[in-house]
């Protein structure tokens, strides 16, 4: 399983799907996803599930200051019984660096 597939699997648990990711940014994107879905003591992870993804742009930008990262995420996704999913329409592109 590729790194991108592993990242997609982690995000799908939270109802999100990566739509596009430059192949040379997989490692940094994995770190970004870990930051977005981890259960922080200040509760950001819970708000991440309930509010638009843009809510996290500022804290994530501060965490990744000085690093280039470009990640396109679509969500939430509809999951079918066979495990596949597709985005329901909202999309956000965030660029860091």
Tab-separated table of C-alpha atoms in Angstrom:
chain	number	residue	atom	x	y	z
A	1	UNK	CA	0.000	0.000	0.000
A	2	UNK	CA	1.414	3.407	-0.987
A	3	UNK	CA	1.944	6.252	1.450
A	4	UNK	CA	-0.858	8.183	-0.253
A	5	UNK	CA	-3.231	5.230	0.257
A	6	UNK	CA	-2.319	5.076	3.946
A	7	UNK	CA	-2.936	8.818	4.318
A	8	UNK	CA	-6.289	8.501	2.535
A	9	UNK	CA	-7.276	5.641	4.843
A	10	UNK	CA	-6.471	7.758	7.908
A	11	UNK	CA	-8.479	10.715	6.615
A	12	UNK	CA	-11.456	8.574	5.575
A	13	UNK	CA	-11.961	7.664	9.228
A	14	UNK	CA	-12.695	11.368	9.765
A	15	UNK	CA	-14.838	11.694	6.619
A	16	UNK	CA	-12.214	13.325	4.378
A	17	UNK	CA	-10.422	12.268	1.202
A	18	UNK	CA	-7.178	13.495	-0.382
A	19	UNK	CA	-7.878	14.446	-3.980
A	20	UNK	CA	-4.378	15.397	-5.151
A	21	UNK	CA	-0.904	15.295	-3.682
A	22	UNK	CA	2.478	15.896	-5.342
A	23	UNK	CA	4.463	12.648	-5.157
A	24	UNK	CA	7.509	14.368	-3.650
A	25	UNK	CA	5.425	15.759	-0.752
A	26	UNK	CA	4.049	12.468	0.632
A	27	UNK	CA	6.213	12.531	3.767
A	28	UNK	CA	5.306	16.084	4.696
A	29	UNK	CA	1.649	15.467	3.898
A	30	UNK	CA	1.691	12.460	6.234
A	31	UNK	CA	2.965	14.727	9.031
A	32	UNK	CA	0.246	17.255	8.194
A	33	UNK	CA	-2.479	14.606	8.350
A	34	UNK	CA	-1.177	13.361	11.707
A	35	UNK	CA	-1.402	16.913	13.044
A	36	UNK	CA	-4.953	17.387	11.754
A	37	UNK	CA	-6.396	14.143	13.107
A	38	UNK	CA	-4.491	13.797	16.383
A	39	UNK	CA	-6.425	14.334	19.591
A	40	UNK	CA	-4.909	17.580	20.860
A	41	UNK	CA	-5.351	18.691	24.459
A	42	UNK	CA	-6.949	21.939	23.248
A	43	UNK	CA	-9.680	19.995	21.397
A	44	UNK	CA	-8.734	20.990	17.841
A	45	UNK	CA	-9.311	17.442	16.567
A	46	UNK	CA	-12.929	17.444	17.727
A	47	UNK	CA	-13.613	20.848	16.152
A	48	UNK	CA	-11.911	19.595	12.986
A	49	UNK	CA	-14.666	17.009	12.607
A	50	UNK	CA	-17.487	19.491	13.272
A	51	UNK	CA	-16.325	22.612	11.426
A	52	UNK	CA	-14.961	23.367	7.932
A	53	UNK	CA	-11.380	22.259	7.307
A	54	UNK	CA	-10.328	25.910	6.894
A	55	UNK	CA	-10.708	26.278	10.671
A	56	UNK	CA	-7.282	24.686	11.007
A	57	UNK	CA	-5.342	26.723	8.466
A	58	UNK	CA	-3.740	29.056	11.027
A	59	UNK	CA	-2.519	26.518	13.623
A	60	UNK	CA	-1.280	24.170	10.900
A	61	UNK	CA	0.527	26.993	9.117
A	62	UNK	CA	2.297	27.880	12.358
A	63	UNK	CA	3.304	24.265	12.948
A	64	UNK	CA	4.739	23.905	9.436
A	65	UNK	CA	6.452	27.287	9.209
A	66	UNK	CA	9.456	27.122	6.887
A	67	UNK	CA	8.329	23.954	5.106
A	68	UNK	CA	6.668	23.691	1.702
A	69	UNK	CA	3.480	21.660	1.725
A	70	UNK	CA	0.594	21.591	-0.740
A	71	UNK	CA	-2.364	19.326	-0.059
A	72	UNK	CA	-5.805	19.179	-1.669
A	73	UNK	CA	-8.515	17.639	0.489
A	74	UNK	CA	-12.160	17.011	-0.372
A	75	UNK	CA	-14.806	16.181	2.169
A	76	UNK	CA	-16.939	15.008	3.687
A	77	UNK	CA	-17.181	11.717	1.780
A	78	UNK	CA	-19.988	9.241	1.344
A	79	UNK	CA	-18.858	5.698	2.183
A	80	UNK	CA	-20.577	2.738	0.545
A	81	UNK	CA	-20.824	-0.791	1.936
A	82	UNK	CA	-17.886	-2.036	-0.156
A	83	UNK	CA	-15.561	0.513	1.497
A	84	UNK	CA	-15.240	2.901	-1.427
A	85	UNK	CA	-16.158	6.546	-1.083
A	86	UNK	CA	-16.569	9.753	-3.016
A	87	UNK	CA	-16.626	13.440	-2.004
A	88	UNK	CA	-19.985	15.120	-1.483
A	89	UNK	CA	-18.902	18.432	-2.960
A	90	UNK	CA	-16.991	20.667	-0.561
A	91	UNK	CA	-13.337	21.145	-1.423
A	92	UNK	CA	-10.477	23.114	0.060
A	93	UNK	CA	-6.955	23.636	-1.193
A	94	UNK	CA	-4.379	24.720	1.329
A	95	UNK	CA	-0.834	25.730	0.477
A	96	UNK	CA	1.990	26.109	2.962
A	97	UNK	CA	5.403	27.620	2.431
